[in-house]
Every structure is written in structure tokens, then in C-alpha cells.
């Protein structure tokens, strides 16, 4: 049976339906647009969306403009995770005031458990995980912001470092004087009672300190770092170190003065610096037994000295014929010590340049071309077997000579000649141009330098204090890479401690030193070898991404709180998910903070978190505070 065909609508009816469909669609579209516009009007218009507009922040007064504050927490945590995190938020009370100078890995009490031979007990010995403090190390009651540089070179508030021991013990040596509410540093030292300036002038008559060929120096057993402090005016930056020992707060005084320094000692492990890092090394009565233990300490100085670098020694046994009575030692004893030092230096192929009055200077060879020939005859000390001379984190020192890069003749400088300062800062470092450092090209180096100029410029629009002289002096870059951040700051009156974490894939600390900057190796799962309240500004680039699943974010942030001054600032730069977690913890640390977009706009996952540690000190009651939360 045939199926009847549907009857065809008349053409006029079909036209009417089409007209109605178009009309309906138009009406719906109109209502949608109207609803959208009403919604925008109700919520303050399109300006409520995040933009790349920069907010100027007066960090010194901790006054933030919260109109454009970014808060990502609700966008990056699932509901059940958010509920859990709220439960886990805790407070961090102040530790007892007895911890105000706590240095976890150089704790005098813990050190007594270790071997005293070769000062091993004064090396780094960090607490176990269960011993870590979960409280905030307090500033002493009455703590004040340090004097601004260069005034700080000569003056330190007594309340900040309340120790008068050195004013008594070193009174005749002109190290330090106590004057009411402050200490004054006249610039004297054990071997330069007339002042560090005059002493440096004497050195400058023997080697050239003015032509830019000497830029980086290391001072072993630095006292209060007056040598390094006065070299800064000559565009020479010094890594000063001394152990935490019977001289209370030597390194702490140096840091309060605004001078680069770390707690450290020559004992059994390598210094935490790369090979060929320093143009000049210095010891002024530093009491290091240079000729003992097979000359191992002088061998370590050789490792960190550049080809052609200088070693300067003053104090015993130099000029012993004049000073032997004052040193209360016999002529024979002092003569034997100097002869032994001279012999070690010869075995290292060093050349003694000069000995004048109380100063003696040796020079490391520019290559090992001739030294290798001599080594075949003496074998004392031998060249080190195949090893990385830059490896220097808990690495045991050995009685062997670190290899210099190969040369084709005796006149060639191993790895090439460095540019003089200040050209050295932006010249392609030899480790990159010669291909010694794999993975970094000259083009990448130059691009990195330009990138950090751009980033610093952006930082200064957010934190207007970055552009003001005197607000910051001691700066820490926790993950420095090629030192671009420090290089961009070079015209500001600051110094930067560039840290290359031992966990990074490419060890770039040698490049940082090739640029005429300073730094150290470190593992941020442990405390830094410095006193509380060392730094005015900390820069943390991708630190928490690097240490994710390695150690506790809480412990890293507590360490940052320990080494940051009251009212000090931090710039976090990391993946947004990591920064959301960071913000929750620093809120509990009593820091103010604000999210800021990446300089390339809000669509970048990497964000910035600017933070300020609020001013707080220990109460006057000595028993206030707690050991842990």
C-alpha cells in the first residue's frame, strides 16, 4: 500500500516560518548581549579582570596597593585539598632569644661532638631533620636597621651584635672600638695597625691593584673583614671567611658592615668555590698551618687561584727576624716554618715575586706546561687523577695538584686571558668561549644578560625601593645561574652573594667568577653558612621548583626567614602553583606579600611574589619565645 506523501506547505507559510526563526535568533542574541553588559556593569566593568598593569609598591613602608592584588589560591587547589590545607596552616612563634645568633650547621655545641684534628669540628655539621627548629629566629631586643653604605663600613649598632669581646682582646690592634650605642671600625688589623688602607697601599706598590686585572679576592681567616671592606673602593670584591670560634661574631660584624663574608674554615673539605675563581688570595696572621699535612691547605689555595693569581702572606713567619720576640717564638722555629712554606710553594710551581717588610707575595703559573715536566721528576705532589676540580660541596681535599686547562706553549694562559674589570662583567667568559662549560653558548650568555636587565627594570617598577641607594646592601641570589641578576645590579651600591645550588644540571659558578662576581655552592635543604639577619634582599628564582620533592618548602622558608633582616625583602619567581604554597607559609611567618604578573603578561605560568618581613624583635624578657612550634 502506497505511503501518502506529506502535503507541501504553501510557499507563503514557509516564508513566514523562516522569518520567525530569524527574528527569534535575533531576539535571543540581543538578550544575551544585554545580560552580559548588565553583568559587567554590576561587577565594576572590564577592569575587574587581571591585567599586566604594574603596581608600584613602597616596600620600605610595607604599604601595598591591593586594587590589583592577584590571588590564585582558589584556582589551583581542589576543594578537598583547600579544606585540608586550611587545617594544616600553623603559626611560627619566635624562638627563644638564646637562638638570636643561631647558625644551624656551625652550632658551637654540636661541633664539640666532632674531631678536633685539623679543625674538623669547625666545619659544617648540620642538624638532623628531627632537630630542625620550627620557630622564627628573633633579632635581639633593640635591633636597628644597619647604617647605610658606605657609613656602615665604619659603624655598627651595638644592639645588633652585642659582643664587646673583640674590643678588649684586639684593643691594641685597632680592630674595633665601643662607643656608646655603636661600634666603630678604624680599619686596623693584627698586621696592619695603621689601617687597612695603608696596608693595601703597601701591597699596591708590589703588584698592580689599579688596572682591573685583579677583581676577585679571597681572605682566609678574615677577622672583621677590614681588608675586604677597604678593597671595595678599589673595585676589588673579596670573599672573606672565618670560622665561628672563640672570636665572637667576626663574620657577623663583617656582614653588619655591609661586607661580603661567610662562615668557613680550611680543614678537611674543599672550600665551596670553583677552581680558578680568584685573582688574589690573602692571609694576614690567619694562623693556618700552611706547611703541615703535606701542604694540603696551600694546595687548596692553588685550586681556587686563577692562572697567574697571587698569594699574599703577612704575619708569622714573614719578617721573623724583626718580630720573633714579640711572637714569643724561637728564631729556628720561625725560620723552619718559612722554609717549609717556601718548599710547598715551589712544589706547586709558584714563583716568589717579592718579600718586603711584613709582606710576601707568590704567583701561581699561568699554565702547567713546564710544571708537568718538573712533576715527572718529583711527583710531589702529583697531579690529581681524572676528577672535576670545580666539585666543592663536602668534597674532601686531596694532596694533589688540580689540572689547569691544556696549552700549546709555555706563554699561553690556561683557558685564555680574562678581560680586565669592568669589561670583564659582560665579556664572554673563557669557560663559555673555549667550550669548557658544556651547554651554554656565547649567544645564550648574551641573551641572558639582556634578559636580566629587562627583569630588573621591571622589578624596580614594582618595588620602588630597588632604585633607591641605601635601602639594600647585602643581596642574596638563591639560584644565580649565570649571575645575570647580580650583573644587572652592578651600578647600585649593593653586593650579591650568587648561589649555585649543587642540584642544578650545569655548574655555572665558575662563569660567575669569570665575570668578576662572587658566590658559593649550596644545598638549600640545609642551612647556609651565615649568621641570622645577613641579607637585606633575597632573590629566589625557581628555587621551589628545583627543590620540589627534595626537601620541605617549610624548612627552606624558615631558613630564609633566619637569614633575612627585619624589614628585608624577597622576590620569589617561580611556577604559580609553587608560589601559592609559598604564600600560605610566609603569611604564617608574619610576612606581607603580593602576587605580581610576569613581565611578559598574565598568561605566563611563572609569576612573581614580592614579600617583606615585618619588623619584630625578641621581647626584653630573656626567657620569652620557644624552641619550636
mmCIF file of C-alpha atoms in Angstrom, residues 113-451:
data_model
loop_
_atom_site.group_PDB
_atom_site.id
_atom_site.type_symbol
_atom_site.label_atom_id
_atom_site.label_comp_id
_atom_site.label_asym_id
_atom_site.label_seq_id
_atom_site.Cartn_x
_atom_site.Cartn_y
_atom_site.Cartn_z
ATOM 1 C CA UNK A 113 80.944 16.081 69.101
ATOM 2 C CA UNK A 114 83.401 16.067 66.180
ATOM 3 C CA UNK A 115 87.112 15.530 65.699
ATOM 4 C CA UNK A 116 89.316 18.442 66.723
ATOM 5 C CA UNK A 117 92.171 17.341 64.494
ATOM 6 C CA UNK A 118 92.665 19.753 61.603
ATOM 7 C CA UNK A 119 89.721 21.814 62.939
ATOM 8 C CA UNK A 120 87.210 19.318 61.533
ATOM 9 C CA UNK A 121 84.857 20.196 64.379
ATOM 10 C CA UNK A 122 84.563 23.726 62.944
ATOM 11 C CA UNK A 123 83.376 22.537 59.544
ATOM 12 C CA UNK A 124 79.709 22.259 58.576
ATOM 13 C CA UNK A 125 77.803 19.768 60.749
ATOM 14 C CA UNK A 126 74.090 20.250 60.144
ATOM 15 C CA UNK A 127 71.260 19.143 62.427
ATOM 16 C CA UNK A 128 69.194 16.061 61.663
ATOM 17 C CA UNK A 129 65.696 16.557 60.308
ATOM 18 C CA UNK A 130 64.070 15.999 63.688
ATOM 19 C CA UNK A 131 66.358 18.670 65.218
ATOM 20 C CA UNK A 132 65.296 21.459 62.854
ATOM 21 C CA UNK A 133 63.698 24.450 64.525
ATOM 22 C CA UNK A 134 60.106 25.262 63.610
ATOM 23 C CA UNK A 135 60.208 28.757 65.026
ATOM 24 C CA UNK A 136 61.458 32.133 63.802
ATOM 25 C CA UNK A 137 64.961 33.119 64.923
ATOM 26 C CA UNK A 138 64.483 36.513 66.594
ATOM 27 C CA UNK A 139 66.501 39.686 66.263
ATOM 28 C CA UNK A 140 67.873 40.837 69.631
ATOM 29 C CA UNK A 141 65.799 43.344 71.548
ATOM 30 C CA UNK A 142 66.620 46.871 70.388
ATOM 31 C CA UNK A 143 67.768 45.770 66.908
ATOM 32 C CA UNK A 144 68.010 48.654 64.433
ATOM 33 C CA UNK A 145 68.349 48.811 60.681
ATOM 34 C CA UNK A 146 72.088 48.948 59.861
ATOM 35 C CA UNK A 147 73.800 52.152 58.845
ATOM 36 C CA UNK A 148 73.678 52.703 55.094
ATOM 37 C CA UNK A 149 76.739 52.101 52.950
ATOM 38 C CA UNK A 150 79.436 53.473 52.982
ATOM 39 C CA UNK A 151 78.820 54.684 56.551
ATOM 40 C CA UNK A 152 78.235 51.057 57.603
ATOM 41 C CA UNK A 153 81.846 50.191 56.750
ATOM 42 C CA UNK A 154 82.884 52.093 59.877
ATOM 43 C CA UNK A 155 79.830 51.837 62.169
ATOM 44 C CA UNK A 156 77.644 49.040 63.553
ATOM 45 C CA UNK A 157 74.892 49.314 66.153
ATOM 46 C CA UNK A 158 75.822 47.615 69.427
ATOM 47 C CA UNK A 159 72.265 46.263 69.817
ATOM 48 C CA UNK A 160 72.606 44.348 66.535
ATOM 49 C CA UNK A 161 75.780 42.496 67.575
ATOM 50 C CA UNK A 162 76.005 42.830 71.370
ATOM 51 C CA UNK A 163 79.559 41.498 71.814
ATOM 52 C CA UNK A 164 82.370 43.521 73.361
ATOM 53 C CA UNK A 165 84.928 40.692 73.489
ATOM 54 C CA UNK A 166 86.905 41.880 70.464
ATOM 55 C CA UNK A 167 87.111 45.437 71.802
ATOM 56 C CA UNK A 168 89.137 44.042 74.709
ATOM 57 C CA UNK A 169 91.043 41.222 73.010
ATOM 58 C CA UNK A 170 92.049 43.293 69.957
ATOM 59 C CA UNK A 171 92.245 46.711 71.623
ATOM 60 C CA UNK A 172 95.903 47.368 70.741
ATOM 61 C CA UNK A 173 95.394 46.184 67.147
ATOM 62 C CA UNK A 174 92.823 48.856 66.249
ATOM 63 C CA UNK A 175 90.207 46.362 65.033
ATOM 64 C CA UNK A 176 87.133 47.719 66.770
ATOM 65 C CA UNK A 177 86.088 50.303 69.369
ATOM 66 C CA UNK A 178 82.964 50.509 71.504
ATOM 67 C CA UNK A 179 81.379 53.970 71.534
ATOM 68 C CA UNK A 180 78.133 54.194 73.484
ATOM 69 C CA UNK A 181 75.381 52.617 71.386
ATOM 70 C CA UNK A 182 77.658 51.596 68.497
ATOM 71 C CA UNK A 183 80.925 50.032 67.427
ATOM 72 C CA UNK A 184 83.466 51.876 65.309
ATOM 73 C CA UNK A 185 85.846 50.063 62.954
ATOM 74 C CA UNK A 186 89.010 52.134 62.413
ATOM 75 C CA UNK A 187 90.209 49.668 59.750
ATOM 76 C CA UNK A 188 93.065 48.188 61.726
ATOM 77 C CA UNK A 189 94.196 44.590 61.840
ATOM 78 C CA UNK A 190 96.723 42.365 63.558
ATOM 79 C CA UNK A 191 99.337 43.046 60.874
ATOM 80 C CA UNK A 192 98.118 46.490 59.840
ATOM 81 C CA UNK A 193 97.662 48.618 62.980
ATOM 82 C CA UNK A 194 97.976 51.736 60.790
ATOM 83 C CA UNK A 195 94.820 50.739 58.972
ATOM 84 C CA UNK A 196 93.773 48.541 56.083
ATOM 85 C CA UNK A 197 94.019 51.425 53.607
ATOM 86 C CA UNK A 198 97.726 51.942 54.275
ATOM 87 C CA UNK A 199 98.326 48.179 54.252
ATOM 88 C CA UNK A 200 96.584 47.807 50.864
ATOM 89 C CA UNK A 201 98.632 50.718 49.537
ATOM 90 C CA UNK A 202 101.769 48.797 50.548
ATOM 91 C CA UNK A 203 100.529 45.756 48.610
ATOM 92 C CA UNK A 204 99.723 48.035 45.678
ATOM 93 C CA UNK A 205 103.379 49.057 45.497
ATOM 94 C CA UNK A 206 104.289 45.396 44.878
ATOM 95 C CA UNK A 207 101.516 44.270 42.476
ATOM 96 C CA UNK A 208 99.113 46.284 40.335
ATOM 97 C CA UNK A 209 95.766 46.734 42.077
ATOM 98 C CA UNK A 210 94.546 49.548 39.838
ATOM 99 C CA UNK A 211 94.460 48.312 36.232
ATOM 100 C CA UNK A 212 91.434 45.976 36.572
ATOM 101 C CA UNK A 213 93.428 42.757 36.196
ATOM 102 C CA UNK A 214 92.700 41.912 39.860
ATOM 103 C CA UNK A 215 88.976 41.861 40.570
ATOM 104 C CA UNK A 216 88.145 38.862 42.822
ATOM 105 C CA UNK A 217 89.968 38.079 46.066
ATOM 106 C CA UNK A 218 89.648 35.607 48.925
ATOM 107 C CA UNK A 219 90.628 36.400 52.509
ATOM 108 C CA UNK A 220 91.297 33.314 54.634
ATOM 109 C CA UNK A 221 90.705 33.939 58.327
ATOM 110 C CA UNK A 222 89.364 37.411 57.697
ATOM 111 C CA UNK A 223 88.777 38.791 61.212
ATOM 112 C CA UNK A 224 86.175 41.553 60.843
ATOM 113 C CA UNK A 225 86.931 41.765 57.086
ATOM 114 C CA UNK A 226 88.566 45.197 57.055
ATOM 115 C CA UNK A 227 90.892 44.097 54.219
ATOM 116 C CA UNK A 228 87.887 43.225 52.057
ATOM 117 C CA UNK A 229 85.995 46.331 53.170
ATOM 118 C CA UNK A 230 88.729 48.700 52.002
ATOM 119 C CA UNK A 231 89.399 46.832 48.760
ATOM 120 C CA UNK A 232 85.847 47.637 47.613
ATOM 121 C CA UNK A 233 86.828 51.261 46.962
ATOM 122 C CA UNK A 234 89.436 49.856 44.544
ATOM 123 C CA UNK A 235 86.805 47.834 42.618
ATOM 124 C CA UNK A 236 88.071 44.556 44.092
ATOM 125 C CA UNK A 237 85.422 42.315 45.645
ATOM 126 C CA UNK A 238 86.563 39.903 48.353
ATOM 127 C CA UNK A 239 85.109 36.660 49.641
ATOM 128 C CA UNK A 240 86.032 36.862 53.325
ATOM 129 C CA UNK A 241 85.625 33.861 55.586
ATOM 130 C CA UNK A 242 86.441 32.843 59.128
ATOM 131 C CA UNK A 243 85.240 30.043 61.401
ATOM 132 C CA UNK A 244 82.737 30.509 64.166
ATOM 133 C CA UNK A 245 85.229 30.310 67.003
ATOM 134 C CA UNK A 246 86.458 31.973 70.177
ATOM 135 C CA UNK A 247 86.429 35.412 68.499
ATOM 136 C CA UNK A 248 82.723 36.082 68.866
ATOM 137 C CA UNK A 249 80.909 37.294 65.769
ATOM 138 C CA UNK A 250 83.842 38.071 63.423
ATOM 139 C CA UNK A 251 81.811 37.247 60.330
ATOM 140 C CA UNK A 252 78.663 38.762 61.816
ATOM 141 C CA UNK A 253 80.479 42.075 62.274
ATOM 142 C CA UNK A 254 81.641 41.908 58.648
ATOM 143 C CA UNK A 255 78.090 41.370 57.408
ATOM 144 C CA UNK A 256 76.661 44.149 59.575
ATOM 145 C CA UNK A 257 79.297 46.408 57.987
ATOM 146 C CA UNK A 258 77.915 45.548 54.548
ATOM 147 C CA UNK A 259 80.954 43.481 53.524
ATOM 148 C CA UNK A 260 80.730 40.073 51.766
ATOM 149 C CA UNK A 261 81.546 37.193 54.138
ATOM 150 C CA UNK A 262 80.698 33.595 55.016
ATOM 151 C CA UNK A 263 81.428 31.318 57.943
ATOM 152 C CA UNK A 264 84.105 28.883 56.776
ATOM 153 C CA UNK A 265 87.347 27.153 57.617
ATOM 154 C CA UNK A 266 90.212 25.359 55.897
ATOM 155 C CA UNK A 267 90.028 21.907 57.457
ATOM 156 C CA UNK A 268 89.314 18.655 55.581
ATOM 157 C CA UNK A 269 86.872 19.609 52.814
ATOM 158 C CA UNK A 270 87.307 21.888 49.830
ATOM 159 C CA UNK A 271 86.191 25.478 50.094
ATOM 160 C CA UNK A 272 82.757 25.865 48.419
ATOM 161 C CA UNK A 273 84.129 27.702 45.375
ATOM 162 C CA UNK A 274 85.073 26.545 41.877
ATOM 163 C CA UNK A 275 88.608 26.170 40.588
ATOM 164 C CA UNK A 276 90.325 29.209 39.042
ATOM 165 C CA UNK A 277 87.953 31.625 40.830
ATOM 166 C CA UNK A 278 90.160 34.257 42.494
ATOM 167 C CA UNK A 279 92.765 36.681 41.181
ATOM 168 C CA UNK A 280 94.284 37.086 44.637
ATOM 169 C CA UNK A 281 94.333 35.146 47.933
ATOM 170 C CA UNK A 282 95.315 36.683 51.254
ATOM 171 C CA UNK A 283 96.317 35.576 54.747
ATOM 172 C CA UNK A 284 97.214 38.115 57.390
ATOM 173 C CA UNK A 285 98.211 36.241 60.521
ATOM 174 C CA UNK A 286 95.379 33.812 59.829
ATOM 175 C CA UNK A 287 97.081 31.046 61.871
ATOM 176 C CA UNK A 288 96.601 28.421 59.143
ATOM 177 C CA UNK A 289 99.396 25.792 59.230
ATOM 178 C CA UNK A 290 100.292 26.171 55.562
ATOM 179 C CA UNK A 291 103.220 23.769 55.522
ATOM 180 C CA UNK A 292 101.622 20.964 57.555
ATOM 181 C CA UNK A 293 99.628 17.914 56.384
ATOM 182 C CA UNK A 294 101.603 17.701 53.146
ATOM 183 C CA UNK A 295 100.853 21.344 52.282
ATOM 184 C CA UNK A 296 97.181 20.470 51.705
ATOM 185 C CA UNK A 297 95.887 23.950 52.595
ATOM 186 C CA UNK A 298 98.196 25.691 50.163
ATOM 187 C CA UNK A 299 97.200 23.101 47.553
ATOM 188 C CA UNK A 300 93.562 24.136 48.107
ATOM 189 C CA UNK A 301 94.500 27.805 47.643
ATOM 190 C CA UNK A 302 96.181 26.760 44.384
ATOM 191 C CA UNK A 303 92.931 25.120 43.229
ATOM 192 C CA UNK A 304 90.856 28.279 43.675
ATOM 193 C CA UNK A 305 93.517 30.698 42.339
ATOM 194 C CA UNK A 306 93.402 31.728 38.701
ATOM 195 C CA UNK A 307 96.371 31.074 36.416
ATOM 196 C CA UNK A 308 98.776 33.910 37.239
ATOM 197 C CA UNK A 309 96.961 34.667 40.514
ATOM 198 C CA UNK A 310 98.718 35.960 43.631
ATOM 199 C CA UNK A 311 99.010 34.604 47.169
ATOM 200 C CA UNK A 312 99.814 37.248 49.806
ATOM 201 C CA UNK A 313 101.096 36.274 53.248
ATOM 202 C CA UNK A 314 101.768 38.627 56.151
ATOM 203 C CA UNK A 315 102.391 37.750 59.761
ATOM 204 C CA UNK A 316 104.278 34.743 61.097
ATOM 205 C CA UNK A 317 106.719 33.651 59.791
ATOM 206 C CA UNK A 318 107.246 36.584 57.386
ATOM 207 C CA UNK A 319 109.823 39.086 58.675
ATOM 208 C CA UNK A 320 110.538 36.848 61.639
ATOM 209 C CA UNK A 321 113.943 38.401 62.196
ATOM 210 C CA UNK A 322 112.156 41.565 63.328
ATOM 211 C CA UNK A 323 109.174 40.080 65.146
ATOM 212 C CA UNK A 324 110.363 36.808 66.699
ATOM 213 C CA UNK A 325 110.465 38.162 70.240
ATOM 214 C CA UNK A 326 107.009 39.704 70.019
ATOM 215 C CA UNK A 327 105.647 36.463 68.628
ATOM 216 C CA UNK A 328 107.241 34.600 71.540
ATOM 217 C CA UNK A 329 108.792 32.005 69.256
ATOM 218 C CA UNK A 330 112.372 30.958 68.577
ATOM 219 C CA UNK A 331 114.302 32.074 65.502
ATOM 220 C CA UNK A 332 114.829 28.460 64.479
ATOM 221 C CA UNK A 333 111.138 27.615 64.751
ATOM 222 C CA UNK A 334 110.096 30.559 62.581
ATOM 223 C CA UNK A 335 112.901 30.009 60.061
ATOM 224 C CA UNK A 336 111.928 26.350 59.730
ATOM 225 C CA UNK A 337 108.277 27.303 59.176
ATOM 226 C CA UNK A 338 109.117 29.790 56.446
ATOM 227 C CA UNK A 339 111.448 27.323 54.728
ATOM 228 C CA UNK A 340 108.696 24.701 54.765
ATOM 229 C CA UNK A 341 106.189 27.147 53.220
ATOM 230 C CA UNK A 342 108.713 28.134 50.546
ATOM 231 C CA UNK A 343 109.218 24.441 49.692
ATOM 232 C CA UNK A 344 105.484 23.767 49.336
ATOM 233 C CA UNK A 345 105.126 26.810 47.065
ATOM 234 C CA UNK A 346 107.980 25.549 44.862
ATOM 235 C CA UNK A 347 106.343 22.131 44.569
ATOM 236 C CA UNK A 348 103.205 23.909 43.342
ATOM 237 C CA UNK A 349 105.352 25.611 40.668
ATOM 238 C CA UNK A 350 104.665 29.014 42.249
ATOM 239 C CA UNK A 351 107.157 31.825 41.836
ATOM 240 C CA UNK A 352 108.052 34.011 44.783
ATOM 241 C CA UNK A 353 107.758 37.542 43.471
ATOM 242 C CA UNK A 354 108.762 39.649 46.440
ATOM 243 C CA UNK A 355 109.208 39.804 50.196
ATOM 244 C CA UNK A 356 109.287 43.327 51.578
ATOM 245 C CA UNK A 357 108.979 44.138 55.266
ATOM 246 C CA UNK A 358 105.941 42.232 56.597
ATOM 247 C CA UNK A 359 104.534 41.163 53.198
ATOM 248 C CA UNK A 360 105.495 38.247 50.945
ATOM 249 C CA UNK A 361 103.838 37.536 47.572
ATOM 250 C CA UNK A 362 103.898 34.412 45.404
ATOM 251 C CA UNK A 363 102.425 33.960 41.926
ATOM 252 C CA UNK A 364 100.764 30.866 40.503
ATOM 253 C CA UNK A 365 101.990 29.934 36.981
ATOM 254 C CA UNK A 366 99.813 30.901 34.013
ATOM 255 C CA UNK A 367 99.831 27.262 32.870
ATOM 256 C CA UNK A 368 101.273 23.858 33.770
ATOM 257 C CA UNK A 369 103.360 23.474 30.611
ATOM 258 C CA UNK A 370 106.713 23.463 32.426
ATOM 259 C CA UNK A 371 105.266 22.246 35.694
ATOM 260 C CA UNK A 372 104.293 18.930 34.102
ATOM 261 C CA UNK A 373 107.878 18.387 33.019
ATOM 262 C CA UNK A 374 109.114 19.034 36.554
ATOM 263 C CA UNK A 375 106.357 16.857 38.004
ATOM 264 C CA UNK A 376 107.701 13.850 36.081
ATOM 265 C CA UNK A 377 110.879 14.222 38.116
ATOM 266 C CA UNK A 378 109.497 14.977 41.598
ATOM 267 C CA UNK A 379 105.896 13.616 41.672
ATOM 268 C CA UNK A 380 105.341 15.666 44.821
ATOM 269 C CA UNK A 381 102.539 16.488 44.928
ATOM 270 C CA UNK A 382 101.237 14.534 41.930
ATOM 271 C CA UNK A 383 98.574 15.866 39.584
ATOM 272 C CA UNK A 384 95.099 14.830 40.639
ATOM 273 C CA UNK A 385 93.629 11.856 38.797
ATOM 274 C CA UNK A 386 90.686 12.478 36.478
ATOM 275 C CA UNK A 387 88.273 14.493 38.610
ATOM 276 C CA UNK A 388 86.203 17.651 38.494
ATOM 277 C CA UNK A 389 88.259 20.477 40.053
ATOM 278 C CA UNK A 390 85.044 22.527 40.366
ATOM 279 C CA UNK A 391 83.326 19.950 42.567
ATOM 280 C CA UNK A 392 83.415 21.501 46.018
ATOM 281 C CA UNK A 393 80.436 20.598 48.177
ATOM 282 C CA UNK A 394 81.507 18.313 51.033
ATOM 283 C CA UNK A 395 84.351 17.231 48.746
ATOM 284 C CA UNK A 396 87.423 16.019 50.612
ATOM 285 C CA UNK A 397 90.673 17.863 49.940
ATOM 286 C CA UNK A 398 93.466 15.779 48.455
ATOM 287 C CA UNK A 399 97.242 16.167 48.348
ATOM 288 C CA UNK A 400 97.351 16.540 44.579
ATOM 289 C CA UNK A 401 97.564 19.396 42.129
ATOM 290 C CA UNK A 402 94.397 20.370 40.244
ATOM 291 C CA UNK A 403 94.933 20.356 36.480
ATOM 292 C CA UNK A 404 94.860 23.601 34.530
ATOM 293 C CA UNK A 405 93.371 23.542 31.020
ATOM 294 C CA UNK A 406 95.857 22.419 28.366
ATOM 295 C CA UNK A 407 98.013 24.907 26.462
ATOM 296 C CA UNK A 408 100.198 24.578 23.381
ATOM 297 C CA UNK A 409 103.186 26.548 24.689
ATOM 298 C CA UNK A 410 104.643 27.986 27.903
ATOM 299 C CA UNK A 411 103.490 31.553 27.145
ATOM 300 C CA UNK A 412 99.800 30.748 26.717
ATOM 301 C CA UNK A 413 97.440 31.444 29.620
ATOM 302 C CA UNK A 414 95.476 28.350 30.537
ATOM 303 C CA UNK A 415 91.915 28.700 29.190
ATOM 304 C CA UNK A 416 92.679 32.205 27.893
ATOM 305 C CA UNK A 417 93.169 35.685 29.250
ATOM 306 C CA UNK A 418 90.328 37.303 31.167
ATOM 307 C CA UNK A 419 89.238 40.812 30.254
ATOM 308 C CA UNK A 420 90.075 43.495 32.783
ATOM 309 C CA UNK A 421 87.401 44.936 35.032
ATOM 310 C CA UNK A 422 84.847 46.406 34.275
ATOM 311 C CA UNK A 423 84.822 44.946 30.735
ATOM 312 C CA UNK A 424 85.052 41.509 32.351
ATOM 313 C CA UNK A 425 81.453 41.727 33.572
ATOM 314 C CA UNK A 426 79.879 41.428 30.115
ATOM 315 C CA UNK A 427 82.702 39.834 28.101
ATOM 316 C CA UNK A 428 82.110 36.223 27.068
ATOM 317 C CA UNK A 429 83.706 34.200 29.894
ATOM 318 C CA UNK A 430 86.536 31.881 28.762
ATOM 319 C CA UNK A 431 84.739 28.835 30.177
ATOM 320 C CA UNK A 432 81.992 29.532 27.641
ATOM 321 C CA UNK A 433 84.048 30.816 24.692
ATOM 322 C CA UNK A 434 86.525 27.919 24.998
ATOM 323 C CA UNK A 435 83.760 25.349 25.357
ATOM 324 C CA UNK A 436 84.883 24.158 28.808
ATOM 325 C CA UNK A 437 81.347 24.574 30.144
ATOM 326 C CA UNK A 438 79.062 22.407 28.070
ATOM 327 C CA UNK A 439 75.511 23.525 27.421
ATOM 328 C CA UNK A 440 75.974 27.338 27.414
ATOM 329 C CA UNK A 441 76.745 29.147 24.154
ATOM 330 C CA UNK A 442 78.086 32.703 23.794
ATOM 331 C CA UNK A 443 74.733 33.692 22.265
ATOM 332 C CA UNK A 444 72.822 32.245 25.237
ATOM 333 C CA UNK A 445 75.107 34.123 27.629
ATOM 334 C CA UNK A 446 74.481 37.461 25.922
ATOM 335 C CA UNK A 447 70.741 36.847 25.746
ATOM 336 C CA UNK A 448 70.696 36.014 29.455
ATOM 337 C CA UNK A 449 72.434 39.294 30.296
ATOM 338 C CA UNK A 450 69.879 41.307 28.335
ATOM 339 C CA UNK A 451 67.006 39.344 29.851
#
